[in-house]
PDB file of C-alpha atoms in Angstrom:
ATOM      1  CA  ILE M   1      18.979   1.950   0.136  1.00 91.00           C
ATOM      2  CA  LEU M   2      15.774   1.829   2.222  1.00 93.00           C
ATOM      3  CA  ARG M   3      16.436   1.656   5.709  1.00 93.00           C
ATOM      4  CA  LEU M   4      13.569   0.000   7.657  1.00 94.00           C
ATOM      5  CA  LEU M   5      13.445   1.818  11.477  1.00 94.00           C
ATOM      6  CA  ASN M   6      11.346  -0.935  13.200  1.00 93.00           C
ATOM      7  CA  ALA M   7       9.823   0.865  16.502  1.00 93.00           C
ATOM      8  CA  THR M   8       7.559  -2.137  16.872  1.00 93.00           C
ATOM      9  CA  GLY M   9       7.680  -5.096  19.202  1.00 90.00           C
ATOM     10  CA  LEU M  10       7.703  -7.657  16.408  1.00 92.00           C
ATOM     11  CA  ASP M  11       9.896 -10.650  16.121  1.00 89.00           C
ATOM     12  CA  LYS M  12      13.293  -9.574  14.606  1.00 89.00           C
ATOM     13  CA  SER M  13      13.562 -12.837  12.776  1.00 91.00           C
ATOM     14  CA  SER M  14      10.073 -12.332  10.961  1.00 92.00           C
ATOM     15  CA  LEU M  15      11.240  -8.727   9.989  1.00 94.00           C
ATOM     16  CA  GLU M  16      14.307  -9.951   8.618  1.00 93.00           C
ATOM     17  CA  LEU M  17      12.739 -12.062   6.532  1.00 93.00           C
ATOM     18  CA  MET M  18      10.527  -9.804   5.165  1.00 94.00           C
ATOM     19  CA  SER M  19      13.137  -7.346   4.251  1.00 95.00           C
ATOM     20  CA  GLY M  20      14.609  -9.527   2.349  1.00 94.00           C
ATOM     21  CA  ARG M  21      11.184  -9.831   0.123  1.00 95.00           C
ATOM     22  CA  VAL M  22      10.908  -6.120   0.386  1.00 95.00           C
ATOM     23  CA  ALA M  23      14.451  -5.984  -0.934  1.00 95.00           C
ATOM     24  CA  ARG M  24      13.540  -8.240  -4.116  1.00 94.00           C
ATOM     25  CA  SER M  25      10.156  -6.330  -5.098  1.00 93.00           C
ATOM     26  CA  LEU M  26      11.923  -2.801  -4.696  1.00 93.00           C
ATOM     27  CA  GLN M  27      15.174  -4.096  -6.457  1.00 91.00           C
ATOM     28  CA  CYS M  28      17.236  -2.240  -3.663  1.00 92.00           C
ATOM     29  CA  ASP M  29      19.249  -2.835  -0.447  1.00 94.00           C
ATOM     30  CA  VAL M  30      16.925  -3.074   2.487  1.00 95.00           C
ATOM     31  CA  ARG M  31      18.383  -2.808   6.070  1.00 94.00           C
ATOM     32  CA  LEU M  32      16.488  -3.502   9.344  1.00 94.00           C
ATOM     33  CA  GLU M  33      17.502  -1.138  12.264  1.00 93.00           C
ATOM     34  CA  THR M  34      16.015  -0.563  15.772  1.00 92.00           C
ATOM     35  CA  TYR M  35      14.302   2.997  16.032  1.00 92.00           C
ATOM     36  CA  GLN M  36      13.619   4.829  19.070  1.00 91.00           C
ATOM     37  CA  THR M  37      11.216   8.066  18.635  1.00 90.00           C
ATOM     38  CA  ASP M  38       8.852   9.934  21.110  1.00 90.00           C
ATOM     39  CA  LEU M  39       5.652   9.064  19.920  1.00 93.00           C
ATOM     40  CA  ALA M  40       4.061  11.289  22.185  1.00 93.00           C
ATOM     41  CA  ARG M  41       5.079  14.408  20.503  1.00 93.00           C
ATOM     42  CA  VAL M  42       2.724  13.613  17.353  1.00 95.00           C
ATOM     43  CA  LEU M  43      -0.364  12.349  19.623  1.00 96.00           C
ATOM     44  CA  ASP M  44      -3.269  14.160  18.974  1.00 96.00           C
ATOM     45  CA  PRO M  45      -5.387  13.593  22.361  1.00 96.00           C
ATOM     46  CA  ALA M  46      -8.582  14.597  20.777  1.00 95.00           C
ATOM     47  CA  ARG M  47      -8.333  11.645  18.699  1.00 95.00           C
ATOM     48  CA  GLY M  48      -6.276   9.600  20.413  1.00 96.00           C
ATOM     49  CA  GLN M  49      -4.272   8.813  17.346  1.00 97.00           C
ATOM     50  CA  TYR M  50      -0.709   9.768  16.046  1.00 97.00           C
ATOM     51  CA  HIS M  51      -0.241  12.271  13.230  1.00 97.00           C
ATOM     52  CA  SER M  52       1.798  10.500  10.541  1.00 96.00           C
ATOM     53  CA  GLY M  53       3.103  13.723   9.096  1.00 95.00           C
ATOM     54  CA  GLY M  54       4.634  14.728  12.443  1.00 95.00           C
ATOM     55  CA  LEU M  55       6.557  11.349  12.025  1.00 95.00           C
ATOM     56  CA  LEU M  56       7.671  12.147   8.480  1.00 95.00           C
ATOM     57  CA  ARG M  57       8.604  15.704   9.738  1.00 94.00           C
ATOM     58  CA  GLU M  58      10.646  14.136  12.799  1.00 93.00           C
ATOM     59  CA  MET M  59      12.362  11.526  10.552  1.00 92.00           C
ATOM     60  CA  GLN M  60      13.265  14.339   8.343  1.00 91.00           C
ATOM     61  CA  GLU M  61      14.994  16.597  11.129  1.00 90.00           C
ATOM     62  CA  ARG M  62      16.507  13.492  12.293  1.00 88.00           C
ATOM     63  CA  PHE M  63      18.094  11.996   9.461  1.00 88.00           C
ATOM     64  CA  ASN M  64      18.073  14.803   6.850  1.00 80.00           C
ATOM     65  CA  ASP M  65      21.883  15.862   7.027  1.00 67.00           C
ATOM     66  CA  LYS M  66      23.330  12.751   8.244  1.00 66.00           C
ATOM     67  CA  SER M  67      22.721  10.147   5.648  1.00 62.00           C
ATOM     68  CA  GLY M  68      23.269   9.701   2.182  1.00 62.00           C
ATOM     69  CA  THR M  69      21.050  11.182  -0.591  1.00 72.00           C
ATOM     70  CA  ASP M  70      20.695   7.654  -2.211  1.00 82.00           C
ATOM     71  CA  GLU M  71      19.139   6.663   1.527  1.00 90.00           C
ATOM     72  CA  ARG M  72      15.369   6.398   1.694  1.00 93.00           C
ATOM     73  CA  PHE M  73      13.721   5.784   5.217  1.00 95.00           C
ATOM     74  CA  ALA M  74      10.343   3.728   6.516  1.00 96.00           C
ATOM     75  CA  ALA M  75       9.463   3.740  10.197  1.00 96.00           C
ATOM     76  CA  LEU M  76       7.596   0.883  11.230  1.00 97.00           C
ATOM     77  CA  VAL M  77       5.359   1.784  14.333  1.00 97.00           C
ATOM     78  CA  ASP M  78       2.669   0.154  16.234  1.00 96.00           C
ATOM     79  CA  VAL M  79       0.418   3.406  16.682  1.00 97.00           C
ATOM     80  CA  ASP M  80      -2.643   4.197  15.635  1.00 97.00           C
ATOM     81  CA  LEU M  81      -2.115   6.686  12.493  1.00 97.00           C
ATOM     82  CA  PHE M  82      -3.793   9.644  11.045  1.00 96.00           C
ATOM     83  CA  ILE M  83      -3.797  12.486   8.703  1.00 95.00           C
ATOM     84  CA  PRO M  84      -6.109  15.251   9.216  1.00 93.00           C
ATOM     85  CA  VAL M  85      -8.496  14.405   6.161  1.00 94.00           C
ATOM     86  CA  LEU M  86      -8.851  10.784   7.041  1.00 92.00           C
ATOM     87  CA  THR M  87     -10.278   8.596  10.046  1.00 94.00           C
ATOM     88  CA  PHE M  88      -6.869   6.829   9.849  1.00 96.00           C
ATOM     89  CA  VAL M  89      -4.148   5.542   7.466  1.00 96.00           C
ATOM     90  CA  PHE M  90      -2.127   2.182   7.444  1.00 97.00           C
ATOM     91  CA  GLY M  91       0.855   4.662   6.310  1.00 97.00           C
ATOM     92  CA  GLU M  92       1.926   7.466   4.550  1.00 97.00           C
ATOM     93  CA  ALA M  93       4.804   8.556   2.299  1.00 97.00           C
ATOM     94  CA  GLN M  94       6.389  11.268   1.035  1.00 95.00           C
ATOM     95  CA  LEU M  95       5.676  11.293  -2.851  1.00 94.00           C
ATOM     96  CA  GLY M  96       9.077  11.309  -4.352  1.00 91.00           C
ATOM     97  CA  GLY M  97      10.825  12.165  -1.125  1.00 92.00           C
ATOM     98  CA  ARG M  98      13.168  10.010   1.292  1.00 93.00           C
ATOM     99  CA  TYR M  99      10.527   9.112   4.086  1.00 95.00           C
ATOM    100  CA  ALA M 100       7.611   6.961   4.684  1.00 97.00           C
ATOM    101  CA  VAL M 101       5.993   5.558   7.870  1.00 97.00           C
ATOM    102  CA  VAL M 102       3.997   2.596   8.106  1.00 97.00           C
ATOM    103  CA  SER M 103       1.545   1.336  11.574  1.00 97.00           C
ATOM    104  CA  THR M 104       0.807  -2.232  12.316  1.00 97.00           C
ATOM    105  CA  PHE M 105      -2.010  -1.417  14.707  1.00 97.00           C
ATOM    106  CA  ARG M 106      -4.884  -1.669  12.063  1.00 97.00           C
ATOM    107  CA  LEU M 107      -3.181  -4.525  10.241  1.00 97.00           C
ATOM    108  CA  LYS M 108      -3.543  -6.771  13.418  1.00 97.00           C
ATOM    109  CA  ASN M 109      -6.169  -9.329  13.175  1.00 97.00           C
ATOM    110  CA  GLU M 110      -6.852  -8.338  16.877  1.00 97.00           C
ATOM    111  CA  PHE M 111      -7.875  -4.955  16.476  1.00 96.00           C
ATOM    112  CA  TYR M 112     -10.819  -6.179  14.047  1.00 97.00           C
ATOM    113  CA  GLY M 113     -11.776  -8.645  17.018  1.00 96.00           C
ATOM    114  CA  LEU M 114     -10.086 -11.661  15.333  1.00 97.00           C
ATOM    115  CA  PRO M 115      -7.748 -14.198  16.762  1.00 98.00           C
ATOM    116  CA  ALA M 116      -4.039 -13.125  16.639  1.00 96.00           C
ATOM    117  CA  ASP M 117      -2.337 -14.195  13.136  1.00 96.00           C
ATOM    118  CA  PRO M 118       1.392 -13.083  13.184  1.00 95.00           C
ATOM    119  CA  ASP M 119       1.934 -14.359   9.272  1.00 94.00           C
ATOM    120  CA  ARG M 120      -0.743 -12.617   8.092  1.00 96.00           C
ATOM    121  CA  LEU M 121       0.353  -9.631   9.841  1.00 96.00           C
ATOM    122  CA  ILE M 122       3.620  -9.601   8.457  1.00 96.00           C
ATOM    123  CA  GLU M 123       2.263 -10.337   5.081  1.00 96.00           C
ATOM    124  CA  ARG M 124       0.273  -7.208   5.282  1.00 97.00           C
ATOM    125  CA  LEU M 125       3.019  -5.315   6.925  1.00 97.00           C
ATOM    126  CA  GLU M 126       5.256  -6.250   3.971  1.00 96.00           C
ATOM    127  CA  LYS M 127       2.564  -5.003   1.411  1.00 97.00           C
ATOM    128  CA  GLU M 128       2.106  -1.445   3.157  1.00 97.00           C
ATOM    129  CA  ILE M 129       5.927  -0.888   3.303  1.00 97.00           C
ATOM    130  CA  ILE M 130       6.430  -1.599  -0.438  1.00 97.00           C
ATOM    131  CA  HIS M 131       3.223   0.695  -1.173  1.00 97.00           C
ATOM    132  CA  GLU M 132       4.851   3.379   0.632  1.00 97.00           C
ATOM    133  CA  ALA M 133       8.292   2.967  -0.710  1.00 96.00           C
ATOM    134  CA  GLY M 134       7.013   2.942  -4.006  1.00 96.00           C
ATOM    135  CA  HIS M 135       5.300   6.301  -3.192  1.00 97.00           C
ATOM    136  CA  VAL M 136       8.907   7.320  -1.972  1.00 96.00           C
ATOM    137  CA  PHE M 137      10.079   6.376  -5.320  1.00 94.00           C
ATOM    138  CA  GLY M 138       7.651   8.666  -6.974  1.00 95.00           C
ATOM    139  CA  LEU M 139       4.680   5.827  -7.926  1.00 96.00           C
ATOM    140  CA  LEU M 140       1.267   7.206  -7.309  1.00 97.00           C
ATOM    141  CA  HIS M 141      -1.797   4.967  -7.006  1.00 97.00           C
ATOM    142  CA  CYS M 142      -2.504   2.201  -9.286  1.00 97.00           C
ATOM    143  CA  ARG M 143      -6.149   1.100 -10.761  1.00 95.00           C
ATOM    144  CA  MET M 144      -4.756  -2.631 -11.577  1.00 95.00           C
ATOM    145  CA  PHE M 145      -6.436  -4.668  -8.915  1.00 93.00           C
ATOM    146  CA  GLU M 146      -3.609  -6.903  -7.808  1.00 95.00           C
ATOM    147  CA  CYS M 147      -1.049  -4.210  -7.902  1.00 97.00           C
ATOM    148  CA  VAL M 148       0.654  -3.354  -4.534  1.00 97.00           C
ATOM    149  CA  MET M 149       0.257   0.349  -5.250  1.00 97.00           C
ATOM    150  CA  ARG M 150      -3.268   0.448  -5.480  1.00 97.00           C
ATOM    151  CA  SER M 151      -5.003   2.251  -2.622  1.00 95.00           C
ATOM    152  CA  SER M 152      -6.134   0.068   0.271  1.00 94.00           C
ATOM    153  CA  THR M 153      -8.764   2.035   2.449  1.00 94.00           C
ATOM    154  CA  TYR M 154      -9.747  -1.633   4.401  1.00 95.00           C
ATOM    155  CA  VAL M 155      -7.517  -4.186   5.479  1.00 96.00           C
ATOM    156  CA  GLU M 156      -9.269  -6.688   3.504  1.00 96.00           C
ATOM    157  CA  GLU M 157      -8.068  -4.712   0.245  1.00 96.00           C
ATOM    158  CA  ILE M 158      -4.850  -5.283   1.637  1.00 97.00           C
ATOM    159  CA  ASP M 159      -5.399  -9.071   1.554  1.00 97.00           C
ATOM    160  CA  LEU M 160      -6.720  -9.090  -2.272  1.00 96.00           C
ATOM    161  CA  LYS M 161      -3.582  -7.240  -3.876  1.00 96.00           C
ATOM    162  CA  LYS M 162      -0.097  -8.945  -4.317  1.00 95.00           C
ATOM    163  CA  GLU M 163       3.086  -7.668  -2.648  1.00 95.00           C
ATOM    164  CA  THR M 164       4.240  -7.106  -6.266  1.00 95.00           C
ATOM    165  CA  PHE M 165       4.145  -4.165  -8.699  1.00 96.00           C
ATOM    166  CA  CYS M 166       2.209  -4.404 -11.960  1.00 96.00           C
ATOM    167  CA  GLY M 167       4.230  -4.349 -15.394  1.00 95.00           C
ATOM    168  CA  GLU M 168       3.464  -0.536 -15.788  1.00 96.00           C
ATOM    169  CA  CYS M 169       4.320   0.309 -12.034  1.00 95.00           C
ATOM    170  CA  ASN M 170       7.531  -1.835 -12.162  1.00 95.00           C
ATOM    171  CA  SER M 171       8.888   0.085 -15.057  1.00 94.00           C
ATOM    172  CA  ARG M 172       8.277   2.969 -13.553  1.00 93.00           C
ATOM    173  CA  LEU M 173      10.171   2.081 -10.348  1.00 92.00           C
ATOM    174  CA  VAL M 174      12.790   0.948 -12.316  1.00 90.00           C
ATOM    175  CA  GLN M 175      13.211   4.279 -14.224  1.00 88.00           C
ATOM    176  CA  SER M 176      13.284   5.988 -10.903  1.00 84.00           C
ATOM    177  CA  LEU M 177      15.745   3.531  -9.263  1.00 78.00           C
TER     178      LEU M 177
END
């Protein structure tokens, strides 16, 4: 089970449709839930960004003893995330762990001075959720160009890859499930 913890202002019906596609890609149950967290706890005022590792720790503290061991969690937020060694990240996950976080902040066209495109945003978010969940299920980055597990440094790279796993990554996913 992957629990999508929504802390964004995105349209619930769009997220529910996307959740179904994520479930098919990951071959597991996906549940969409509302999520409230104090993001100020992980704000780095000097950077004006939010530490994704801090969000992962907060989720671990909140859910570690209160959920089944087969449950995985992905928080969806709308703030600018970072890790100390990078300028920003679209998301972060515990490799082989239980927790991931994905942000819509840099997935939105508006961030790049372009007109809003809600469909493109949901498409990008879906790929990033599947990507980070792949890490949670133990998958590493892939070199196959269209594989969802290929690393993305720029939003254009997210647009170019598919929302599916290549054959090798899919085999590894099935083994881990």
